[in-house]
PDB file of C-alpha atoms in Angstrom:
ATOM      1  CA  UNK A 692      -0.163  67.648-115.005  1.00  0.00           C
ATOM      2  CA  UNK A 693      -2.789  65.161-115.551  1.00  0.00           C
ATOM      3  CA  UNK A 694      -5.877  65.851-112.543  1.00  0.00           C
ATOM      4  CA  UNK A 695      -6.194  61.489-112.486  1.00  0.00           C
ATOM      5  CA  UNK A 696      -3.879  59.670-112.151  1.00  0.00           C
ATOM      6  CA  UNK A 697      -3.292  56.250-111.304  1.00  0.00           C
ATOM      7  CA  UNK A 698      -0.244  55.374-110.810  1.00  0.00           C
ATOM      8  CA  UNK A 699       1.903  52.305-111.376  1.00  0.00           C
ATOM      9  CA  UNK A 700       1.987  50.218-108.639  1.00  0.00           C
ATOM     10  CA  UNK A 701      -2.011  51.040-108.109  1.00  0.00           C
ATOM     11  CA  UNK A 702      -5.045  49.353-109.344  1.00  0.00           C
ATOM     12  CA  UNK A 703      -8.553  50.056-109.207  1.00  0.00           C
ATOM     13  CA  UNK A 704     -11.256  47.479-109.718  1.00  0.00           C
ATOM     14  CA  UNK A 705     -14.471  49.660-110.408  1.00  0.00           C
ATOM     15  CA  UNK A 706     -15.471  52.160-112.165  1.00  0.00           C
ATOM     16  CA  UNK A 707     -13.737  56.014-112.532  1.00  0.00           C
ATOM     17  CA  UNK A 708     -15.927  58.721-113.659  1.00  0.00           C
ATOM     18  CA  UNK A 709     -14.577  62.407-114.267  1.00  0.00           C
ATOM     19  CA  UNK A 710     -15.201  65.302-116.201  1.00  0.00           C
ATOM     20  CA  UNK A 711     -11.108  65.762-116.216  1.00  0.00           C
ATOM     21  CA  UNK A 712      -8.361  64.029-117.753  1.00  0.00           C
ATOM     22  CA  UNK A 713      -7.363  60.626-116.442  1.00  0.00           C
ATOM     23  CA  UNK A 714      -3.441  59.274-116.500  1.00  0.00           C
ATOM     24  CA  UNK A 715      -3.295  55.365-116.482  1.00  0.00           C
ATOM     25  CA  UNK A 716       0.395  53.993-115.505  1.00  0.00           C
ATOM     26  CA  UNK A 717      -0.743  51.325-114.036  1.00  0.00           C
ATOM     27  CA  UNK A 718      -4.055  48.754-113.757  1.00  0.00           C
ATOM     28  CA  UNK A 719      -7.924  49.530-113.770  1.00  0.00           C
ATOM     29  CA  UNK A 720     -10.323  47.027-114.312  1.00  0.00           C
ATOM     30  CA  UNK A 721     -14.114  47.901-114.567  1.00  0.00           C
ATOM     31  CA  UNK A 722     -15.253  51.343-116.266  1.00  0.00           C
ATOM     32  CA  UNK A 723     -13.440  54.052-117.372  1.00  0.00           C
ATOM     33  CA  UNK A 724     -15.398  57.814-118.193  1.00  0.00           C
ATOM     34  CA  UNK A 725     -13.759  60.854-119.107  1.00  0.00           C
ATOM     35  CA  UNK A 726     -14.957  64.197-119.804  1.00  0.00           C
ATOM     36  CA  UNK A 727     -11.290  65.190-121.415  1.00  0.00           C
ATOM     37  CA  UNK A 728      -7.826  63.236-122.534  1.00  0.00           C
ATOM     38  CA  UNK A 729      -7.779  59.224-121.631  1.00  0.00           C
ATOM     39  CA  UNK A 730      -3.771  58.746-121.423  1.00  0.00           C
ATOM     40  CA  UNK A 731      -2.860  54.930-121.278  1.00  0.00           C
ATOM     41  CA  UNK A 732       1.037  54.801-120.512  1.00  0.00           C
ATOM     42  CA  UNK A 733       3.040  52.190-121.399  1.00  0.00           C
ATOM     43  CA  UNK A 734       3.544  49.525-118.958  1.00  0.00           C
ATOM     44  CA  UNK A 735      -0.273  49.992-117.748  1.00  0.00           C
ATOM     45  CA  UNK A 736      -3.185  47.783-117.971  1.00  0.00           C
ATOM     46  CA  UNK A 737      -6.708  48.636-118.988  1.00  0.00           C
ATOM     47  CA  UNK A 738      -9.588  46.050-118.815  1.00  0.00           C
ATOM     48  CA  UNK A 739     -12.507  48.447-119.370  1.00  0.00           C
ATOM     49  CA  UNK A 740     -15.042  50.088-122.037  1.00  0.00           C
ATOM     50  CA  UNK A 741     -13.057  53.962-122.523  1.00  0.00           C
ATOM     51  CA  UNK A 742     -14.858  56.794-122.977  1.00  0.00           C
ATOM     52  CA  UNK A 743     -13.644  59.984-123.237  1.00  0.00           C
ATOM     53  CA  UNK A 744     -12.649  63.353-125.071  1.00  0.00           C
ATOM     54  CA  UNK A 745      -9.708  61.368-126.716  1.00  0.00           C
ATOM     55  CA  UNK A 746      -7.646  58.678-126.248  1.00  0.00           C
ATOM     56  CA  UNK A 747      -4.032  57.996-126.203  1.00  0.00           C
ATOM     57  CA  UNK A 748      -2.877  54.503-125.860  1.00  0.00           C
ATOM     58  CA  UNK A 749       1.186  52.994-125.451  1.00  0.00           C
ATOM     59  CA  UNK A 750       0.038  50.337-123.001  1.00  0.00           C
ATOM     60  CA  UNK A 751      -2.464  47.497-122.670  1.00  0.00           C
ATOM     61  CA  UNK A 752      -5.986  47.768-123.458  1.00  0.00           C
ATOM     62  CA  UNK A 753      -8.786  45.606-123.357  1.00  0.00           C
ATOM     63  CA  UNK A 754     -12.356  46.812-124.123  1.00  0.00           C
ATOM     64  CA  UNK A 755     -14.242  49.141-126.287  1.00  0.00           C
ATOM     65  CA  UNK A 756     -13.117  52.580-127.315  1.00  0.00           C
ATOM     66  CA  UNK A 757     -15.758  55.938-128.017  1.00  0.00           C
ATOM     67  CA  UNK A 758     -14.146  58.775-127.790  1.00  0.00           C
ATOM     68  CA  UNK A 759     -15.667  62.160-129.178  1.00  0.00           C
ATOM     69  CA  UNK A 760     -12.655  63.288-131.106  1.00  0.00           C
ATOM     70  CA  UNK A 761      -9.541  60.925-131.774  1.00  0.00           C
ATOM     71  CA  UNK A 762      -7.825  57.695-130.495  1.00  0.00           C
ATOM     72  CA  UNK A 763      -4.208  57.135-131.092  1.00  0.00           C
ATOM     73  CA  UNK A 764      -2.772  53.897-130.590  1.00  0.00           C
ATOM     74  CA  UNK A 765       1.168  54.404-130.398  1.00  0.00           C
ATOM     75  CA  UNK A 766       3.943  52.052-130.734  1.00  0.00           C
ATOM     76  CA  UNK A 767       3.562  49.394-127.890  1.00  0.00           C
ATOM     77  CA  UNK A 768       0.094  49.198-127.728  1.00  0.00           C
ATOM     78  CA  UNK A 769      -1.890  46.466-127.746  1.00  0.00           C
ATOM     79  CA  UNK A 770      -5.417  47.207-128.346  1.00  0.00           C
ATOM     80  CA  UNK A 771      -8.529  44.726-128.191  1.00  0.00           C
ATOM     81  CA  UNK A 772     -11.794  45.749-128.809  1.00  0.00           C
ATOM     82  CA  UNK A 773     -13.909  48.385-131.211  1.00  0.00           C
ATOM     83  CA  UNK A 774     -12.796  52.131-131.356  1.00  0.00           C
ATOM     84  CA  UNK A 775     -15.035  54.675-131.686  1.00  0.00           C
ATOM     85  CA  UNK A 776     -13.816  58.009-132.528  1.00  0.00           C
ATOM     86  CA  UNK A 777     -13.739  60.966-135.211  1.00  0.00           C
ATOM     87  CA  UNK A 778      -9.984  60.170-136.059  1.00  0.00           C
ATOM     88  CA  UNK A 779      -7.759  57.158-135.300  1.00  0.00           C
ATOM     89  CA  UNK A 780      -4.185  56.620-135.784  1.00  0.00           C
ATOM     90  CA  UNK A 781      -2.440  53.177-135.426  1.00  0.00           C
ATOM     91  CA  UNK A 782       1.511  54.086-135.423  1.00  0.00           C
ATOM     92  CA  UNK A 783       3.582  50.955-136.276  1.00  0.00           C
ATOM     93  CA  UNK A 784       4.146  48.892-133.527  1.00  0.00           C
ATOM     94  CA  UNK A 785       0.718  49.251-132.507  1.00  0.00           C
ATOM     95  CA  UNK A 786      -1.386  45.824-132.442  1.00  0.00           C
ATOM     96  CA  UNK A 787      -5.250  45.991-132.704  1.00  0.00           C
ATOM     97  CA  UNK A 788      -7.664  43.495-132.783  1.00  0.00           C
ATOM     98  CA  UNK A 789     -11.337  44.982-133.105  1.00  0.00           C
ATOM     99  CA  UNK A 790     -13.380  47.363-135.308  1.00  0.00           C
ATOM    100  CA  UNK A 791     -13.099  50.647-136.005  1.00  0.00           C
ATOM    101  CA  UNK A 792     -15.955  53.320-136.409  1.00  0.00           C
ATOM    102  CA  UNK A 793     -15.150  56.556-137.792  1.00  0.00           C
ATOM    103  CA  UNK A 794     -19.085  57.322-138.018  1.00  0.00           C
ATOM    104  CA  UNK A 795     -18.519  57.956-141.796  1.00  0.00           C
TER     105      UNK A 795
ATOM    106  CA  UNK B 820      -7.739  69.577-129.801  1.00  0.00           C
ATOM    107  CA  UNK B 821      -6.060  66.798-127.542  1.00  0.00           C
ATOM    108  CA  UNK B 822      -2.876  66.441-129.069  1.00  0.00           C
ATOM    109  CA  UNK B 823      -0.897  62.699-129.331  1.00  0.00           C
ATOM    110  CA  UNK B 824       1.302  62.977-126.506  1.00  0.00           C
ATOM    111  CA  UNK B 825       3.554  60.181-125.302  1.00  0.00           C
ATOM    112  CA  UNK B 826       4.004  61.248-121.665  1.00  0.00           C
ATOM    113  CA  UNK B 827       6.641  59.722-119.471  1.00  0.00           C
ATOM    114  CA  UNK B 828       6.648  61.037-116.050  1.00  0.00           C
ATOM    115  CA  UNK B 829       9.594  60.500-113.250  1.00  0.00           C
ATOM    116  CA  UNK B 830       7.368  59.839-110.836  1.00  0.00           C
ATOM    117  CA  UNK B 831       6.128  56.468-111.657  1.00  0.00           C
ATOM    118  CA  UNK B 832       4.458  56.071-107.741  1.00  0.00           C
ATOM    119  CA  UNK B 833       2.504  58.555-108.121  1.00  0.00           C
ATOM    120  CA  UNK B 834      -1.053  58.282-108.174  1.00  0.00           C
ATOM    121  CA  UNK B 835      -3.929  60.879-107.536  1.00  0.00           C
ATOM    122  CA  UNK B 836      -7.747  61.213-108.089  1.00  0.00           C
ATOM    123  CA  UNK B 837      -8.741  64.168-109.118  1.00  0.00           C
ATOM    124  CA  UNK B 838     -11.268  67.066-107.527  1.00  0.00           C
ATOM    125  CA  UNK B 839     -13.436  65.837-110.589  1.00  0.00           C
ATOM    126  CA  UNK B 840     -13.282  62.754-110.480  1.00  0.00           C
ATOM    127  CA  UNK B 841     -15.606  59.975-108.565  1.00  0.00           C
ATOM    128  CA  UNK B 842     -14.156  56.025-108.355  1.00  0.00           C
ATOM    129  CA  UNK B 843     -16.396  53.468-107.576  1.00  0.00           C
ATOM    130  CA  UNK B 844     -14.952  50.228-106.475  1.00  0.00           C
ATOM    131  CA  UNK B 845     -11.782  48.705-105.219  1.00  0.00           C
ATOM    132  CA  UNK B 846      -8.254  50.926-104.815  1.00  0.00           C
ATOM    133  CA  UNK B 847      -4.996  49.041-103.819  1.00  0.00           C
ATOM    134  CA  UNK B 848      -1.353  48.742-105.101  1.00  0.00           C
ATOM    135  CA  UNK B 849       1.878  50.435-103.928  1.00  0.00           C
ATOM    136  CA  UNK B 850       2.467  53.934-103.960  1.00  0.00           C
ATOM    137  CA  UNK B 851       1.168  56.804-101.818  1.00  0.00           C
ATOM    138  CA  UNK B 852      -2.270  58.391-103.249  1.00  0.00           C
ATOM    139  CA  UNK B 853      -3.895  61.604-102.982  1.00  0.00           C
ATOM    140  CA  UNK B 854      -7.784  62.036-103.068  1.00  0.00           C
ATOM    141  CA  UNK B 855      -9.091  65.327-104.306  1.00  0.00           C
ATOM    142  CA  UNK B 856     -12.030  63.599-105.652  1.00  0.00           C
ATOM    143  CA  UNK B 857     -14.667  61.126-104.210  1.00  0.00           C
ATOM    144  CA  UNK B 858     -14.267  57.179-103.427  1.00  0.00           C
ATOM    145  CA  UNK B 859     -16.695  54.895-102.698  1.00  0.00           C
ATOM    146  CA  UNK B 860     -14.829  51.474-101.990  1.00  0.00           C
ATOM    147  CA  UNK B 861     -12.565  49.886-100.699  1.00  0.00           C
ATOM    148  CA  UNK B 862      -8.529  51.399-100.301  1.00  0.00           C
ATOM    149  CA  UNK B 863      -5.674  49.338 -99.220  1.00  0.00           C
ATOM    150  CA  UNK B 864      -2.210  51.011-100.542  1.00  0.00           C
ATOM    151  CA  UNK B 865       1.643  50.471 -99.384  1.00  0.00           C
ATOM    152  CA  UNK B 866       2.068  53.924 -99.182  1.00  0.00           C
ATOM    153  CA  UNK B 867       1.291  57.200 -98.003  1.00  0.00           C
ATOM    154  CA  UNK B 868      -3.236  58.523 -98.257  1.00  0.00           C
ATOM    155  CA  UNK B 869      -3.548  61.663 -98.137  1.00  0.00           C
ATOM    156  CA  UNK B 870      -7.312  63.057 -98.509  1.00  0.00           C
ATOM    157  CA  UNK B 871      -7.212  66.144 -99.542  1.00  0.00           C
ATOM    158  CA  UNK B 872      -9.883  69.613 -98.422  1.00  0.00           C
ATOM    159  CA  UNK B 873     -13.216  69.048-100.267  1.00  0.00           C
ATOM    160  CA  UNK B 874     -12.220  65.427-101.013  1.00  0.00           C
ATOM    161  CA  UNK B 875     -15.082  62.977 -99.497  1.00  0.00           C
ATOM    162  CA  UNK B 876     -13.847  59.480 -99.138  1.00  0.00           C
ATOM    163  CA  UNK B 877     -17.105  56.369 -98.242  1.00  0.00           C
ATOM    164  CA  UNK B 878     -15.126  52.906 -97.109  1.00  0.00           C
ATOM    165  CA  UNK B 879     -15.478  49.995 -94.870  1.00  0.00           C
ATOM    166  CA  UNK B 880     -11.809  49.782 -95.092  1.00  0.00           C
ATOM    167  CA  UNK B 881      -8.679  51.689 -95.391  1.00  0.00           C
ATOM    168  CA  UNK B 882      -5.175  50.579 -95.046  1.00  0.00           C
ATOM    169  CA  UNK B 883      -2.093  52.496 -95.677  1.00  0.00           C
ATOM    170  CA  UNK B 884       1.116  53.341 -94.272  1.00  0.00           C
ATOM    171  CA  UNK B 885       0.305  56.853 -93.036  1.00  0.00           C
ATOM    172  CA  UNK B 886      -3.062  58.857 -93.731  1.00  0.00           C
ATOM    173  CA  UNK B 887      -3.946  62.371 -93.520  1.00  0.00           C
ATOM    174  CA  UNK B 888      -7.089  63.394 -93.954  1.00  0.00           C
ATOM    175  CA  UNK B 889      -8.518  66.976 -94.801  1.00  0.00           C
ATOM    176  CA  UNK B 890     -11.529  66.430 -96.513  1.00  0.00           C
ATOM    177  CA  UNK B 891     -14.595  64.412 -95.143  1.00  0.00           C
ATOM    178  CA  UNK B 892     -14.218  60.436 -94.538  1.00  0.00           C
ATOM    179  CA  UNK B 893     -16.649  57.623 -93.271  1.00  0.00           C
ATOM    180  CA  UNK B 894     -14.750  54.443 -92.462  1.00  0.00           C
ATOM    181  CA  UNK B 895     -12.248  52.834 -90.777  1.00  0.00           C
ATOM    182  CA  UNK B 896      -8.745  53.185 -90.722  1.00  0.00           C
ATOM    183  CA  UNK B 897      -6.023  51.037 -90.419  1.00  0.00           C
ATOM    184  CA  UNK B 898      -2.669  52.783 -90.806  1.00  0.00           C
ATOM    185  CA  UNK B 899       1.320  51.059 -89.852  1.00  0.00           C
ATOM    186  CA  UNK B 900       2.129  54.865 -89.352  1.00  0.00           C
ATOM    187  CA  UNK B 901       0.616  58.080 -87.914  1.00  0.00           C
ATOM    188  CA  UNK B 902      -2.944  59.358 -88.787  1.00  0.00           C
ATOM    189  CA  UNK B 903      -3.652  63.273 -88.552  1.00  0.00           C
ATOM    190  CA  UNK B 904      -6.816  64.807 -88.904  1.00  0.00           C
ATOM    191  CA  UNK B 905      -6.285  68.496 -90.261  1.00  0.00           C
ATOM    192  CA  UNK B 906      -8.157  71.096 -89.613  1.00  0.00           C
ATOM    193  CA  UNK B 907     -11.409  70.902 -91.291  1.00  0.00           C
ATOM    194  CA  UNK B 908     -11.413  67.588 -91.651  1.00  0.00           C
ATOM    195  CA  UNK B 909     -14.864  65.307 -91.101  1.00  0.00           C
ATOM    196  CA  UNK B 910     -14.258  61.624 -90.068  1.00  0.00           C
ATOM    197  CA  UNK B 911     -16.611  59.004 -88.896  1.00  0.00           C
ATOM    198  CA  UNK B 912     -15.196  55.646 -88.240  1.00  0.00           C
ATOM    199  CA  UNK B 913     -12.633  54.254 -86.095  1.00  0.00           C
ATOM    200  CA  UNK B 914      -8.743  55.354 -86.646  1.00  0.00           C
ATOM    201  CA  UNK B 915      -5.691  52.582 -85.753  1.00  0.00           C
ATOM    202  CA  UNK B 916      -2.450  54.034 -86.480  1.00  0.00           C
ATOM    203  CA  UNK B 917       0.985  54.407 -84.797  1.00  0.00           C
ATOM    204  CA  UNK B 918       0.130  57.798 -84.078  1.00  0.00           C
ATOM    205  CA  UNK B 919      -2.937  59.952 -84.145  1.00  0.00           C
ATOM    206  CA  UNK B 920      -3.239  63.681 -84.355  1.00  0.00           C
ATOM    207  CA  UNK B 921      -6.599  65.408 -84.316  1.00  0.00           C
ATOM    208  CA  UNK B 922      -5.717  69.321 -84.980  1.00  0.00           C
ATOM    209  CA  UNK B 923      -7.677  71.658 -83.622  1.00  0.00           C
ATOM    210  CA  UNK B 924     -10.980  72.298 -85.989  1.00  0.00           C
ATOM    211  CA  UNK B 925     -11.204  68.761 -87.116  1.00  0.00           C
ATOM    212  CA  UNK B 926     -14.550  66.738 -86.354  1.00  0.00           C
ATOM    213  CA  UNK B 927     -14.233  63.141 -85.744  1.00  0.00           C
ATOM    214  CA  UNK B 928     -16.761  60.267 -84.049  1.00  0.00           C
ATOM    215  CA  UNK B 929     -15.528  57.082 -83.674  1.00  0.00           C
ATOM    216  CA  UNK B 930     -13.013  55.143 -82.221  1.00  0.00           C
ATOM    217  CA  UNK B 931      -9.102  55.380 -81.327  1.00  0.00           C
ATOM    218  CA  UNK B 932      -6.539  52.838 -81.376  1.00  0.00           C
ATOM    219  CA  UNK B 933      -2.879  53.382 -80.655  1.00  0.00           C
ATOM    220  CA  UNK B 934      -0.211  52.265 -78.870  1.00  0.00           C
ATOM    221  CA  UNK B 935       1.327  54.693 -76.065  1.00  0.00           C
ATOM    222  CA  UNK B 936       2.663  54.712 -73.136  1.00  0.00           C
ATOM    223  CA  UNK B 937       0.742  56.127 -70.332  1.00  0.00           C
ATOM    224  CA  UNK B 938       2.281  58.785 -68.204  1.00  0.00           C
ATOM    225  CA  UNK B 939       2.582  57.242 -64.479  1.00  0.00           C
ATOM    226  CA  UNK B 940       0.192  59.454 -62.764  1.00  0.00           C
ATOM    227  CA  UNK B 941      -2.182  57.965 -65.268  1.00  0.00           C
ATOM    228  CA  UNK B 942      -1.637  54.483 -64.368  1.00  0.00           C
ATOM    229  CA  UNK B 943       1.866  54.177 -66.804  1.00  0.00           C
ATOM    230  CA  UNK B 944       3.190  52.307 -64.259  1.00  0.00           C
ATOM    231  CA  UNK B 945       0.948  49.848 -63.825  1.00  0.00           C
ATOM    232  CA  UNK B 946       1.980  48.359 -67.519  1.00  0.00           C
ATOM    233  CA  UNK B 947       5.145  47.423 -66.332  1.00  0.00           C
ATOM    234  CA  UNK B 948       3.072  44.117 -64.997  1.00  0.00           C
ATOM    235  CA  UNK B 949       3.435  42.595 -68.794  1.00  0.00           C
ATOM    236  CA  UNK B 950       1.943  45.437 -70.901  1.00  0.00           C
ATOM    237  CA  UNK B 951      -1.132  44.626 -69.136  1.00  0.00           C
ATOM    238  CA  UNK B 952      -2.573  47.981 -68.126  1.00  0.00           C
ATOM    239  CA  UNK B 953      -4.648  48.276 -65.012  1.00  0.00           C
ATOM    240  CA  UNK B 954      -8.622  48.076 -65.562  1.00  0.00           C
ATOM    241  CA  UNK B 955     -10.215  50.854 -64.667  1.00  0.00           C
ATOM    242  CA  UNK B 956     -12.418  53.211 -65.763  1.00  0.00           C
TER     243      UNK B 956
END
């Protein structure tokens, strides 16, 4: 059980620091800092620079990405912006528009 | 190592901030909410607030269907159904709701606001004049 979430008929316009994990099912707009696991569900919507542990994306994103271990983007996502993590996955289905920065 | 997880939960309304976690800005939206963490903004949800023990909640506004507070709060409420203060609870602001409950150990300043009827030997009676209660002090 995820200590953040916010659910799907809730949106928050501003920013959410934690040094947990954060559940997104439905809309935040602003800022978006994690200490752990970033989970972006399908059906949400994310207009905000991610940072976090790692990242897991179904949904909608919108901003840029650095995460200290790995981003997946899974079927269903749509992804715009630059990812920044150690490893990144794009499953088929996924669409991305941005860069991507392994720091090799 | 996070693993790739694609979580589905049943509960789709349900949204919660965490004890770690600090939001600064605007909550609203339909579902009920539960604040373990610490909100500075705004909150106006169709749905049940609860603020949880150790939970500190800073707003101008809140609107909800019915709150419960346990943890500390500084703003004013605006609730369609009953507010209760636990015990242990710290509130500063004024509270509008169809209900109120302050339980014994809570702290509260501020203002109340709800409809009730008064008992006649506290002037009940006199409301019957078109809901107009009798001024006096």
């Amino acid at each position: 059980m995820a200590s953040t979430i916010i659910g799907a008929g809730i949106t928050v316009e501003g920013e959410i620091t934690t040094d947990e994990d954060v559940v997104v099912a439905g809309t935040v707009r602003g800022k978006l800092t994690a200490k752990d696991a970033v989970t972006i569900e399908h059906g949400a919507t994310v207009e905000a620079d991610v940072s976090g542990g790692s990242l897991v994306v179904a949904g909608s994103l919108t901003g840029n990405v650095s995460v200290s271990e790995r981003a997946d983007l899974q079927q269903g996502a749509r992804v715009i912006g630059n990812v920044k993590a150690s490893r990144v996955t794009i499953a088929d289905g996924a669409q991305f528009k941005g860069n991507v920065d392994m720091d090799v | 190592m996070a693993q790739a997880r694609t979580s589905t939960r049943g509960d789709g309304h349900e949204a919660r901030i965490g004890g770690g976690a600090r939001v600064r800005g605007r909550i609203h939206g339909e579902g009920d909410l539960l604040v373990e963490g610490h909100v500075e903004g705004d909150l106006a949800i169709r749905g049940d607030l609860t603020i949880a023990e150790g939970a500190s909640v800073t707003s101008k506004a809140i609107e909800a269907q019915s709150v419960t507070i346990a943890g500390t709060l500084e703003g004013d409420v605006v609730a369609t159904g009953p507010v209760r203060l636990a015990a242990g609870a710290r509130v500063r602001g004024n509270l509008r709701g169809s209900a109120v409950a302050i339980d014994d150990g809570a702290r509260f300043s501020g203002r109340l606001d709800c409809e009730f009827e008064l008992p006649p030997e506290l002037g009940g009676a006199s409301r019957d004049t078109r809901g107009r209660p009798a001024a006096r002090r």
